[in-house]
PDB file of C-alpha atoms in Angstrom:
ATOM      1  CA  MET A  14    -107.567 262.129-144.437  1.00  0.00           C
ATOM      2  CA  ARG A  15    -104.249 260.292-143.923  1.00  0.00           C
ATOM      3  CA  LEU A  16    -104.839 259.831-140.198  1.00  0.00           C
ATOM      4  CA  ALA A  17    -108.481 258.827-140.683  1.00  0.00           C
ATOM      5  CA  MET A  18    -107.506 256.210-143.278  1.00  0.00           C
ATOM      6  CA  THR A  19    -104.760 254.810-141.046  1.00  0.00           C
ATOM      7  CA  LEU A  20    -106.924 254.685-137.937  1.00  0.00           C
ATOM      8  CA  LYS A  21    -109.746 253.024-139.859  1.00  0.00           C
ATOM      9  CA  TYR A  22    -107.336 250.391-141.173  1.00  0.00           C
ATOM     10  CA  LEU A  23    -105.719 249.775-137.767  1.00  0.00           C
ATOM     11  CA  ALA A  24    -109.029 249.623-135.923  1.00  0.00           C
ATOM     12  CA  HIS A  25    -110.977 247.476-138.360  1.00  0.00           C
ATOM     13  CA  GLY A  26    -108.446 245.700-140.543  1.00  0.00           C
ATOM     14  CA  GLY A  27    -110.427 244.591-143.536  1.00  0.00           C
ATOM     15  CA  SER A  28    -109.276 244.670-147.095  1.00  0.00           C
ATOM     16  CA  PHE A  29    -107.458 247.407-148.937  1.00  0.00           C
ATOM     17  CA  VAL A  30    -110.107 247.117-151.637  1.00  0.00           C
ATOM     18  CA  ASN A  31    -112.810 248.382-149.249  1.00  0.00           C
ATOM     19  CA  LEU A  32    -110.502 251.005-147.767  1.00  0.00           C
ATOM     20  CA  CYS A  33    -109.517 252.315-151.206  1.00  0.00           C
ATOM     21  CA  PHE A  34    -113.146 252.475-152.268  1.00  0.00           C
ATOM     22  CA  GLU A  35    -114.204 254.259-149.087  1.00  0.00           C
ATOM     23  CA  PHE A  36    -111.434 256.899-149.314  1.00  0.00           C
ATOM     24  CA  ARG A  37    -111.416 257.028-153.126  1.00  0.00           C
ATOM     25  CA  VAL A  38    -107.669 256.349-153.456  1.00  0.00           C
ATOM     26  CA  GLY A  39    -105.619 253.738-155.267  1.00  0.00           C
ATOM     27  CA  HIS A  40    -104.151 250.650-153.618  1.00  0.00           C
ATOM     28  CA  SER A  41    -100.542 251.904-153.727  1.00  0.00           C
ATOM     29  CA  THR A  42    -101.631 255.297-152.340  1.00  0.00           C
ATOM     30  CA  ALA A  43    -103.451 253.668-149.428  1.00  0.00           C
ATOM     31  CA  SER A  44    -100.514 251.361-148.716  1.00  0.00           C
ATOM     32  CA  LYS A  45     -97.973 254.191-148.766  1.00  0.00           C
ATOM     33  CA  THR A  46    -100.221 256.496-146.710  1.00  0.00           C
ATOM     34  CA  ILE A  47    -100.773 253.916-143.968  1.00  0.00           C
ATOM     35  CA  ARG A  48     -97.083 252.981-143.790  1.00  0.00           C
ATOM     36  CA  GLU A  49     -95.928 256.624-143.625  1.00  0.00           C
ATOM     37  CA  THR A  50     -98.589 257.581-141.090  1.00  0.00           C
ATOM     38  CA  CYS A  51     -97.713 254.643-138.830  1.00  0.00           C
ATOM     39  CA  GLU A  52     -94.030 255.606-139.021  1.00  0.00           C
ATOM     40  CA  ALA A  53     -94.889 259.220-138.108  1.00  0.00           C
ATOM     41  CA  ILE A  54     -97.058 258.104-135.165  1.00  0.00           C
ATOM     42  CA  TRP A  55     -94.233 255.870-133.939  1.00  0.00           C
ATOM     43  CA  GLU A  56     -91.624 258.639-134.218  1.00  0.00           C
ATOM     44  CA  VAL A  57     -93.734 261.102-132.245  1.00  0.00           C
ATOM     45  CA  LEU A  58     -95.146 258.794-129.559  1.00  0.00           C
ATOM     46  CA  HIS A  59     -92.724 255.928-128.966  1.00  0.00           C
ATOM     47  CA  THR A  60     -90.519 257.715-126.430  1.00  0.00           C
ATOM     48  CA  GLU A  61     -93.562 258.651-124.362  1.00  0.00           C
ATOM     49  CA  TYR A  62     -95.479 255.370-124.484  1.00  0.00           C
ATOM     50  CA  PHE A  63     -92.744 252.780-125.022  1.00  0.00           C
ATOM     51  CA  LYS A  64     -90.169 253.904-122.493  1.00  0.00           C
ATOM     52  CA  ARG A  65     -87.299 251.648-121.497  1.00  0.00           C
ATOM     53  CA  SER A  66     -87.643 250.596-117.885  1.00  0.00           C
ATOM     54  CA  THR A  67     -84.944 251.757-115.499  1.00  0.00           C
ATOM     55  CA  ASP A  68     -83.268 249.514-112.933  1.00  0.00           C
ATOM     56  CA  GLN A  69     -85.446 251.150-110.279  1.00  0.00           C
ATOM     57  CA  ASP A  70     -88.601 250.312-112.283  1.00  0.00           C
ATOM     58  CA  TRP A  71     -87.520 246.650-112.349  1.00  0.00           C
ATOM     59  CA  LEU A  72     -86.759 246.649-108.612  1.00  0.00           C
ATOM     60  CA  ASN A  73     -90.222 248.109-107.940  1.00  0.00           C
ATOM     61  CA  ILE A  74     -91.790 245.341-110.048  1.00  0.00           C
ATOM     62  CA  SER A  75     -89.811 242.762-108.091  1.00  0.00           C
ATOM     63  CA  GLU A  76     -91.015 244.244-104.805  1.00  0.00           C
ATOM     64  CA  GLU A  77     -94.619 244.056-106.017  1.00  0.00           C
ATOM     65  CA  PHE A  78     -94.202 240.385-106.985  1.00  0.00           C
ATOM     66  CA  TRP A  79     -92.899 239.705-103.487  1.00  0.00           C
ATOM     67  CA  THR A  80     -95.729 241.641-101.821  1.00  0.00           C
ATOM     68  CA  ARG A  81     -98.560 240.132-103.895  1.00  0.00           C
ATOM     69  CA  TRP A  82     -97.406 236.584-104.594  1.00  0.00           C
ATOM     70  CA  ASN A  83     -94.362 235.882-102.375  1.00  0.00           C
ATOM     71  CA  PHE A  84     -92.113 235.392-105.405  1.00  0.00           C
ATOM     72  CA  PRO A  85     -88.699 236.833-104.509  1.00  0.00           C
ATOM     73  CA  ASN A  86     -86.575 238.673-107.101  1.00  0.00           C
ATOM     74  CA  THR A  87     -89.196 238.194-109.837  1.00  0.00           C
ATOM     75  CA  LEU A  88     -89.215 240.724-112.663  1.00  0.00           C
ATOM     76  CA  GLY A  89     -92.239 239.454-114.554  1.00  0.00           C
ATOM     77  CA  ALA A  90     -94.265 236.503-115.770  1.00  0.00           C
ATOM     78  CA  ILE A  91     -94.509 235.324-119.361  1.00  0.00           C
ATOM     79  CA  ASP A  92     -96.729 232.849-121.171  1.00  0.00           C
ATOM     80  CA  GLY A  93     -97.588 232.049-124.753  1.00  0.00           C
ATOM     81  CA  LYS A  94    -100.760 233.665-126.063  1.00  0.00           C
ATOM     82  CA  HIS A  95    -102.866 232.804-129.081  1.00  0.00           C
ATOM     83  CA  VAL A  96    -104.936 235.575-130.599  1.00  0.00           C
ATOM     84  CA  ALA A  97    -107.680 234.829-133.090  1.00  0.00           C
ATOM     85  CA  VAL A  98    -106.991 236.488-136.438  1.00  0.00           C
ATOM     86  CA  GLN A  99    -108.679 236.167-139.764  1.00  0.00           C
ATOM     87  CA  CYS A 100    -106.756 233.875-142.058  1.00  0.00           C
ATOM     88  CA  PRO A 101    -104.976 235.739-144.863  1.00  0.00           C
ATOM     89  CA  THR A 102    -106.192 234.825-148.343  1.00  0.00           C
ATOM     90  CA  ASN A 103    -104.375 231.858-149.897  1.00  0.00           C
ATOM     91  CA  SER A 104    -102.205 231.361-146.809  1.00  0.00           C
ATOM     92  CA  GLY A 105    -102.574 227.591-146.762  1.00  0.00           C
ATOM     93  CA  SER A 106    -102.013 225.633-143.580  1.00  0.00           C
ATOM     94  CA  LEU A 107     -98.388 226.431-142.701  1.00  0.00           C
ATOM     95  CA  TYR A 108     -99.390 228.974-140.066  1.00  0.00           C
ATOM     96  CA  TYR A 109    -102.423 227.051-138.774  1.00  0.00           C
ATOM     97  CA  ASN A 110    -101.884 225.691-135.250  1.00  0.00           C
ATOM     98  CA  TYR A 111    -103.435 223.007-133.073  1.00  0.00           C
ATOM     99  CA  LYS A 112    -105.712 225.548-131.338  1.00  0.00           C
ATOM    100  CA  LYS A 113    -107.287 226.311-134.720  1.00  0.00           C
ATOM    101  CA  TYR A 114    -105.698 229.770-134.898  1.00  0.00           C
ATOM    102  CA  TYR A 115    -103.338 231.250-137.455  1.00  0.00           C
ATOM    103  CA  ASN A 116     -99.983 232.267-136.036  1.00  0.00           C
ATOM    104  CA  ILE A 117     -98.438 235.570-136.986  1.00  0.00           C
ATOM    105  CA  GLY A 118     -94.730 235.389-137.719  1.00  0.00           C
ATOM    106  CA  ALA A 119     -94.302 231.700-136.888  1.00  0.00           C
ATOM    107  CA  TYR A 120     -95.354 228.394-138.344  1.00  0.00           C
ATOM    108  CA  GLY A 121     -98.406 226.854-136.711  1.00  0.00           C
ATOM    109  CA  SER A 122     -96.473 223.768-135.645  1.00  0.00           C
ATOM    110  CA  GLU A 123     -93.831 225.798-133.800  1.00  0.00           C
ATOM    111  CA  ASN A 124     -94.197 225.818-130.021  1.00  0.00           C
ATOM    112  CA  ASP A 125     -94.049 228.805-127.679  1.00  0.00           C
ATOM    113  CA  ALA A 126     -90.546 227.967-126.448  1.00  0.00           C
ATOM    114  CA  GLY A 127     -89.140 227.868-129.978  1.00  0.00           C
ATOM    115  CA  ILE A 128     -90.661 231.240-130.815  1.00  0.00           C
ATOM    116  CA  PHE A 129     -89.482 232.704-127.502  1.00  0.00           C
ATOM    117  CA  LYS A 130     -85.903 231.518-128.106  1.00  0.00           C
ATOM    118  CA  ARG A 131     -85.649 233.725-131.214  1.00  0.00           C
ATOM    119  CA  SER A 132     -87.503 236.730-129.813  1.00  0.00           C
ATOM    120  CA  GLN A 133     -86.215 240.184-129.009  1.00  0.00           C
ATOM    121  CA  ILE A 134     -87.987 240.037-125.652  1.00  0.00           C
ATOM    122  CA  LYS A 135     -85.772 237.085-124.638  1.00  0.00           C
ATOM    123  CA  ILE A 136     -82.659 239.123-125.402  1.00  0.00           C
ATOM    124  CA  ASP A 137     -84.062 242.072-123.464  1.00  0.00           C
ATOM    125  CA  MET A 138     -84.990 239.861-120.512  1.00  0.00           C
ATOM    126  CA  GLU A 139     -81.492 238.387-120.338  1.00  0.00           C
ATOM    127  CA  THR A 140     -79.985 241.860-120.464  1.00  0.00           C
ATOM    128  CA  VAL A 141     -82.223 243.176-117.685  1.00  0.00           C
ATOM    129  CA  SER A 142     -81.801 240.166-115.394  1.00  0.00           C
ATOM    130  CA  SER A 143     -78.008 240.172-115.752  1.00  0.00           C
ATOM    131  CA  SER A 144     -77.651 243.939-115.237  1.00  0.00           C
ATOM    132  CA  LEU A 145     -79.347 243.994-111.828  1.00  0.00           C
ATOM    133  CA  PRO A 146     -77.338 243.098-108.731  1.00  0.00           C
ATOM    134  CA  GLU A 147     -78.209 239.856-106.978  1.00  0.00           C
ATOM    135  CA  GLY A 148     -80.754 240.306-104.219  1.00  0.00           C
ATOM    136  CA  GLU A 149     -81.071 238.629-100.870  1.00  0.00           C
ATOM    137  CA  LEU A 150     -83.965 236.332-100.147  1.00  0.00           C
ATOM    138  CA  ASN A 151     -86.116 237.686 -97.336  1.00  0.00           C
ATOM    139  CA  GLY A 152     -84.916 236.338 -94.004  1.00  0.00           C
ATOM    140  CA  SER A 153     -81.828 234.742 -95.535  1.00  0.00           C
ATOM    141  CA  SER A 154     -78.326 235.665 -96.592  1.00  0.00           C
ATOM    142  CA  ALA A 155     -78.647 233.638 -99.817  1.00  0.00           C
ATOM    143  CA  LYS A 156     -77.935 235.726-102.905  1.00  0.00           C
ATOM    144  CA  VAL A 157     -80.357 235.111-105.771  1.00  0.00           C
ATOM    145  CA  PRO A 158     -80.374 236.803-109.183  1.00  0.00           C
ATOM    146  CA  TYR A 159     -83.483 238.469-110.529  1.00  0.00           C
ATOM    147  CA  TYR A 160     -85.522 236.350-112.956  1.00  0.00           C
ATOM    148  CA  PHE A 161     -88.749 235.975-114.930  1.00  0.00           C
ATOM    149  CA  VAL A 162     -91.241 233.173-114.318  1.00  0.00           C
ATOM    150  CA  GLY A 163     -93.240 231.435-116.986  1.00  0.00           C
ATOM    151  CA  ARG A 164     -94.906 228.316-118.280  1.00  0.00           C
ATOM    152  CA  ILE A 165     -92.633 228.118-121.282  1.00  0.00           C
ATOM    153  CA  PRO A 166     -89.031 227.021-120.671  1.00  0.00           C
ATOM    154  CA  LEU A 167     -86.856 230.057-120.170  1.00  0.00           C
ATOM    155  CA  ASP A 168     -83.763 227.816-120.639  1.00  0.00           C
ATOM    156  CA  ARG A 169     -80.525 229.671-119.927  1.00  0.00           C
ATOM    157  CA  LEU A 170     -82.268 232.548-118.187  1.00  0.00           C
ATOM    158  CA  MET A 171     -83.690 230.277-115.503  1.00  0.00           C
ATOM    159  CA  ASP A 172     -80.641 227.980-115.467  1.00  0.00           C
ATOM    160  CA  LYS A 173     -78.457 230.986-114.732  1.00  0.00           C
ATOM    161  CA  ALA A 174     -80.699 232.017-111.847  1.00  0.00           C
ATOM    162  CA  VAL A 175     -80.761 228.552-110.261  1.00  0.00           C
ATOM    163  CA  LYS A 176     -76.998 227.976-110.611  1.00  0.00           C
ATOM    164  CA  LYS A 177     -76.095 231.326-109.030  1.00  0.00           C
ATOM    165  CA  ILE A 178     -77.878 230.668-105.713  1.00  0.00           C
ATOM    166  CA  GLN A 179     -75.269 230.837-102.950  1.00  0.00           C
ATOM    167  CA  TYR A 180     -75.847 229.603 -99.386  1.00  0.00           C
TER     168      TYR A 180
END
């Protein structure tokens, strides 16, 4: 029952009122059950499905970027993404953005670059790009660090890459 309730909630969202009625449990029971079940799923599956990439994984990604798109030393591409979600009850307009979506975890007026600056993925990207040795550009002896490309400003990450080019 715990797994069924959690999967139903994760797959369909909806209100706790409907979920509680359907499974004949109280609100606090449903809330606790879903939280505990999600934690258990994470503990069992995260090492298998959310593995940390090795340096060799990143080098393979870079090679694929070069082969497919002629982008040397590229580790990935990033862009802001808006996902349509149902507005939470009584949420007001703080999280409402110009694309007529509600942001999750950021005010609607905040831009992608501002959100990215505070994100864990930015920290991880800086760590990965600085841990790999500089690579040579194809057909050149110029040393260039590995980097991520994107539409949003990647500030220091890209600045570091551009400044380290040696001829």
